[in-house]
Amino acid sequence: MTKGNAFIIGATGQIGRAAVRALAADGWDVTAASRGGGRDATWPREVRSVALDRGDDAALAAALGDGCDVLVDMVAMEERHAAQLTGLADRIGFAVVISTGAVYEDDKGRSFDTQEERDGFPRYPVPIRESQATVAPGDATYGTRKVAIERHLLAAADRLPTTLLRAGAIHGPYCRTPREIHFVKRVLDGRPVRILAYGGLSQFHPVHVSNLAELIRLAAARPGARVLNGGDPDVPTAAEISSAVDAVMGVESELVIVDGPPPRDGVGETPWGPDRPIVYDMSAAGRELGYRPVTTYAESLPATVEWLADRLRAQDWREAFPKLSVRYGPGGGPFDYAAEDAWLGEQR
């Protein structure tokens, strides 16, 4: 006897692959929907896969058929996607939708959307609770669109109870913009030095896909309208991550620590931000869902590094991760070794 029918949108993405495994293992009858209708080799044979363009309202309604007990949405990116779900509320028992920690703003109105402005990087409380203020809903940015989704779904809680998971810095295999590339590529390129601005103390709360999948599994078993943070049990610094990647790859790099911001454009920057920590409070997930993380950052890192290194050995990083390439633009991006060497030469 199954726990019910689970319908997953975005099943072959980074989070979806792990969520399908977690729900199937927990006794759900899972339908895995994705644009290509593909499968992950680790899924049980009983998992049904279907091709679905979630932008097509009629196609989503047809794929749902008579409905499901829980719908899990990995790729709700704008308010019309929330409207799709509420429009089908009579066929969905309850929902779990992935949101983001990028919705938060600090007490001066700073958020991820203002980080490129002068003194625009937010200074959040440590840790950030779900009651922290958010940016205004809208369609201008990733964060404002996610807030619009959240508010639409919470307003319809009487018709479609939805758990919204505000994910931190997602990591694990199949990431389209992996932060760990910053150190993994340097190892593969034989770079012996890691220059780290802000004292190497930058922190951006990570969340492994298996921990997000665990949150999804628990939320599926406890329907309700709520917003919860999604994070790992530990929040390593940039220096700790650098050393952890080295340990996995069997090397030891020299850490050159810069107290304060990068000494010149790009040199010493990492994807984990400046010296204003981003740490999410996970106590509500523990209280409301009984959440206990299934892995730590260090425990999960070897599989991530292996997957990432294999991709980088097979392709140039810009080809392997085109979305990341677009983010950094032309030039060396985060791998401007000439600029690093020039600055190091000036110090020695």
mmCIF file of N, CA and C in Angstrom, residues 82-132:
data_model
loop_
_atom_site.group_PDB
_atom_site.id
_atom_site.type_symbol
_atom_site.label_atom_id
_atom_site.label_comp_id
_atom_site.label_asym_id
_atom_site.label_seq_id
_atom_site.Cartn_x
_atom_site.Cartn_y
_atom_site.Cartn_z
ATOM 1 N N ALA A 82 2.388 29.789 -10.012
ATOM 2 C CA ALA A 82 1.561 29.594 -8.816
ATOM 3 C C ALA A 82 0.085 29.575 -9.191
ATOM 4 N N ALA A 83 -0.302 30.443 -10.126
ATOM 5 C CA ALA A 83 -1.695 30.479 -10.563
ATOM 6 C C ALA A 83 -2.089 29.176 -11.250
ATOM 7 N N GLN A 84 -1.140 28.555 -11.961
ATOM 8 C CA GLN A 84 -1.416 27.246 -12.551
ATOM 9 C C GLN A 84 -1.831 26.254 -11.468
ATOM 10 N N LEU A 85 -1.073 26.258 -10.383
ATOM 11 C CA LEU A 85 -1.339 25.288 -9.314
ATOM 12 C C LEU A 85 -2.666 25.572 -8.625
ATOM 13 N N THR A 86 -2.922 26.830 -8.288
ATOM 14 C CA THR A 86 -4.184 27.127 -7.616
ATOM 15 C C THR A 86 -5.371 26.900 -8.545
ATOM 16 N N GLY A 87 -5.139 27.043 -9.847
ATOM 17 C CA GLY A 87 -6.205 26.758 -10.801
ATOM 18 C C GLY A 87 -6.552 25.285 -10.873
ATOM 19 N N LEU A 88 -5.644 24.449 -10.411
ATOM 20 C CA LEU A 88 -5.862 22.996 -10.393
ATOM 21 C C LEU A 88 -6.026 22.475 -8.961
ATOM 22 N N ALA A 89 -6.364 23.368 -8.041
ATOM 23 C CA ALA A 89 -6.428 23.005 -6.628
ATOM 24 C C ALA A 89 -7.407 21.870 -6.348
ATOM 25 N N ASP A 90 -8.446 21.763 -7.181
ATOM 26 C CA ASP A 90 -9.423 20.693 -6.949
ATOM 27 C C ASP A 90 -8.858 19.324 -7.287
ATOM 28 N N ARG A 91 -7.664 19.298 -7.943
ATOM 29 C CA ARG A 91 -7.041 18.015 -8.298
ATOM 30 C C ARG A 91 -5.740 17.761 -7.538
ATOM 31 N N ILE A 92 -5.352 18.694 -6.671
ATOM 32 C CA ILE A 92 -4.104 18.564 -5.909
ATOM 33 C C ILE A 92 -4.434 18.583 -4.423
ATOM 34 N N GLY A 93 -4.018 17.556 -3.725
ATOM 35 C CA GLY A 93 -4.290 17.521 -2.290
ATOM 36 C C GLY A 93 -3.558 18.632 -1.558
ATOM 37 N N PHE A 94 -2.259 18.715 -1.756
ATOM 38 C CA PHE A 94 -1.439 19.777 -1.197
ATOM 39 C C PHE A 94 -0.160 19.853 -2.007
ATOM 40 N N ALA A 95 0.645 20.890 -1.755
ATOM 41 C CA ALA A 95 1.822 21.113 -2.583
ATOM 42 C C ALA A 95 3.048 21.423 -1.743
ATOM 43 N N VAL A 96 4.208 21.151 -2.348
ATOM 44 C CA VAL A 96 5.494 21.568 -1.801
ATOM 45 C C VAL A 96 6.211 22.295 -2.936
ATOM 46 N N VAL A 97 6.608 23.541 -2.694
ATOM 47 C CA VAL A 97 7.184 24.368 -3.753
ATOM 48 C C VAL A 97 8.525 24.932 -3.290
ATOM 49 N N ILE A 98 9.517 24.838 -4.168
ATOM 50 C CA ILE A 98 10.845 25.350 -3.851
ATOM 51 C C ILE A 98 10.885 26.862 -4.052
ATOM 52 N N SER A 99 11.246 27.564 -2.989
ATOM 53 C CA SER A 99 11.479 29.004 -3.064
ATOM 54 C C SER A 99 12.974 29.236 -2.812
ATOM 55 N N THR A 100 13.334 30.384 -2.285
ATOM 56 C CA THR A 100 14.754 30.725 -2.153
ATOM 57 C C THR A 100 14.993 31.692 -1.005
ATOM 58 N N GLY A 101 16.183 31.586 -0.415
ATOM 59 C CA GLY A 101 16.585 32.547 0.596
ATOM 60 C C GLY A 101 16.826 33.930 0.028
ATOM 61 N N ALA A 102 16.839 34.058 -1.293
ATOM 62 C CA ALA A 102 17.040 35.361 -1.931
ATOM 63 C C ALA A 102 15.855 36.292 -1.728
ATOM 64 N N VAL A 103 14.786 35.801 -1.100
ATOM 65 C CA VAL A 103 13.623 36.665 -0.872
ATOM 66 C C VAL A 103 13.856 37.658 0.272
ATOM 67 N N TYR A 104 14.808 37.403 1.141
ATOM 68 C CA TYR A 104 14.961 38.215 2.344
ATOM 69 C C TYR A 104 15.614 39.573 2.060
ATOM 70 N N GLU A 105 15.223 40.569 2.853
ATOM 71 C CA GLU A 105 15.925 41.840 2.855
ATOM 72 C C GLU A 105 16.288 42.195 4.297
ATOM 73 N N ASP A 106 17.316 43.031 4.458
ATOM 74 C CA ASP A 106 17.720 43.397 5.812
ATOM 75 C C ASP A 106 16.953 44.626 6.283
ATOM 76 N N ASP A 107 17.301 45.141 7.472
ATOM 77 C CA ASP A 107 16.518 46.237 8.045
ATOM 78 C C ASP A 107 16.732 47.569 7.336
ATOM 79 N N LYS A 108 17.666 47.606 6.383
ATOM 80 C CA LYS A 108 17.868 48.805 5.576
ATOM 81 C C LYS A 108 17.351 48.624 4.144
ATOM 82 N N GLY A 109 16.614 47.522 3.925
ATOM 83 C CA GLY A 109 16.048 47.276 2.610
ATOM 84 C C GLY A 109 17.021 46.702 1.600
ATOM 85 N N ARG A 110 18.189 46.251 2.076
ATOM 86 C CA ARG A 110 19.170 45.650 1.175
ATOM 87 C C ARG A 110 18.875 44.162 1.006
ATOM 88 N N SER A 111 19.157 43.659 -0.182
ATOM 89 C CA SER A 111 18.890 42.261 -0.490
ATOM 90 C C SER A 111 19.885 41.793 -1.550
ATOM 91 N N PHE A 112 19.686 40.586 -2.054
ATOM 92 C CA PHE A 112 20.525 40.117 -3.153
ATOM 93 C C PHE A 112 20.393 41.030 -4.374
ATOM 94 N N ASP A 113 19.250 41.702 -4.466
ATOM 95 C CA ASP A 113 19.013 42.573 -5.620
ATOM 96 C C ASP A 113 19.841 43.858 -5.565
ATOM 97 N N THR A 114 20.337 44.220 -4.403
ATOM 98 C CA THR A 114 21.095 45.470 -4.267
ATOM 99 C C THR A 114 22.585 45.226 -4.075
ATOM 100 N N GLN A 115 23.030 43.988 -4.156
ATOM 101 C CA GLN A 115 24.396 43.670 -3.757
ATOM 102 C C GLN A 115 25.461 44.319 -4.640
ATOM 103 N N GLU A 116 25.130 44.702 -5.860
ATOM 104 C CA GLU A 116 26.110 45.345 -6.727
ATOM 105 C C GLU A 116 26.208 46.852 -6.482
ATOM 106 N N GLU A 117 25.315 47.380 -5.655
ATOM 107 C CA GLU A 117 25.353 48.810 -5.351
ATOM 108 C C GLU A 117 26.393 49.100 -4.270
ATOM 109 N N ARG A 118 26.765 50.357 -4.128
ATOM 110 C CA ARG A 118 27.693 50.751 -3.078
ATOM 111 C C ARG A 118 27.075 50.447 -1.717
ATOM 112 N N ASP A 119 27.788 49.664 -0.901
ATOM 113 C CA ASP A 119 27.286 49.196 0.400
ATOM 114 C C ASP A 119 25.913 48.546 0.253
ATOM 115 N N GLY A 120 25.730 47.847 -0.862
ATOM 116 C CA GLY A 120 24.428 47.255 -1.134
ATOM 117 C C GLY A 120 24.273 45.821 -0.686
ATOM 118 N N PHE A 121 25.362 45.179 -0.258
ATOM 119 C CA PHE A 121 25.221 43.778 0.168
ATOM 120 C C PHE A 121 24.503 43.750 1.511
ATOM 121 N N PRO A 122 23.482 42.915 1.638
ATOM 122 C CA PRO A 122 22.673 42.934 2.868
ATOM 123 C C PRO A 122 23.472 42.497 4.098
ATOM 124 N N ARG A 123 23.080 43.036 5.233
ATOM 125 C CA ARG A 123 23.634 42.609 6.515
ATOM 126 C C ARG A 123 22.472 41.989 7.304
ATOM 127 N N TYR A 124 22.319 40.701 7.152
ATOM 128 C CA TYR A 124 21.201 40.000 7.777
ATOM 129 C C TYR A 124 21.510 39.660 9.234
ATOM 130 N N PRO A 125 20.467 39.450 10.028
ATOM 131 C CA PRO A 125 20.699 38.890 11.356
ATOM 132 C C PRO A 125 21.237 37.471 11.214
ATOM 133 N N VAL A 126 21.931 36.999 12.219
ATOM 134 C CA VAL A 126 22.462 35.635 12.199
ATOM 135 C C VAL A 126 21.877 34.883 13.394
ATOM 136 N N PRO A 127 21.054 33.856 13.135
ATOM 137 C CA PRO A 127 20.617 33.394 11.819
ATOM 138 C C PRO A 127 19.374 34.142 11.334
ATOM 139 N N ILE A 128 19.019 33.907 10.074
ATOM 140 C CA ILE A 128 17.831 34.514 9.475
ATOM 141 C C ILE A 128 16.639 33.600 9.727
ATOM 142 N N ARG A 129 15.642 34.133 10.403
ATOM 143 C CA ARG A 129 14.411 33.371 10.625
ATOM 144 C C ARG A 129 13.408 33.640 9.501
ATOM 145 N N GLU A 130 12.442 32.766 9.388
ATOM 146 C CA GLU A 130 11.444 32.905 8.329
ATOM 147 C C GLU A 130 10.599 34.163 8.489
ATOM 148 N N SER A 131 10.600 34.754 9.683
ATOM 149 C CA SER A 131 9.841 35.983 9.929
ATOM 150 C C SER A 131 10.564 37.237 9.425
ATOM 151 N N GLN A 132 11.808 37.088 8.946
ATOM 152 C CA GLN A 132 12.558 38.217 8.419
ATOM 153 C C GLN A 132 11.801 38.844 7.243
#
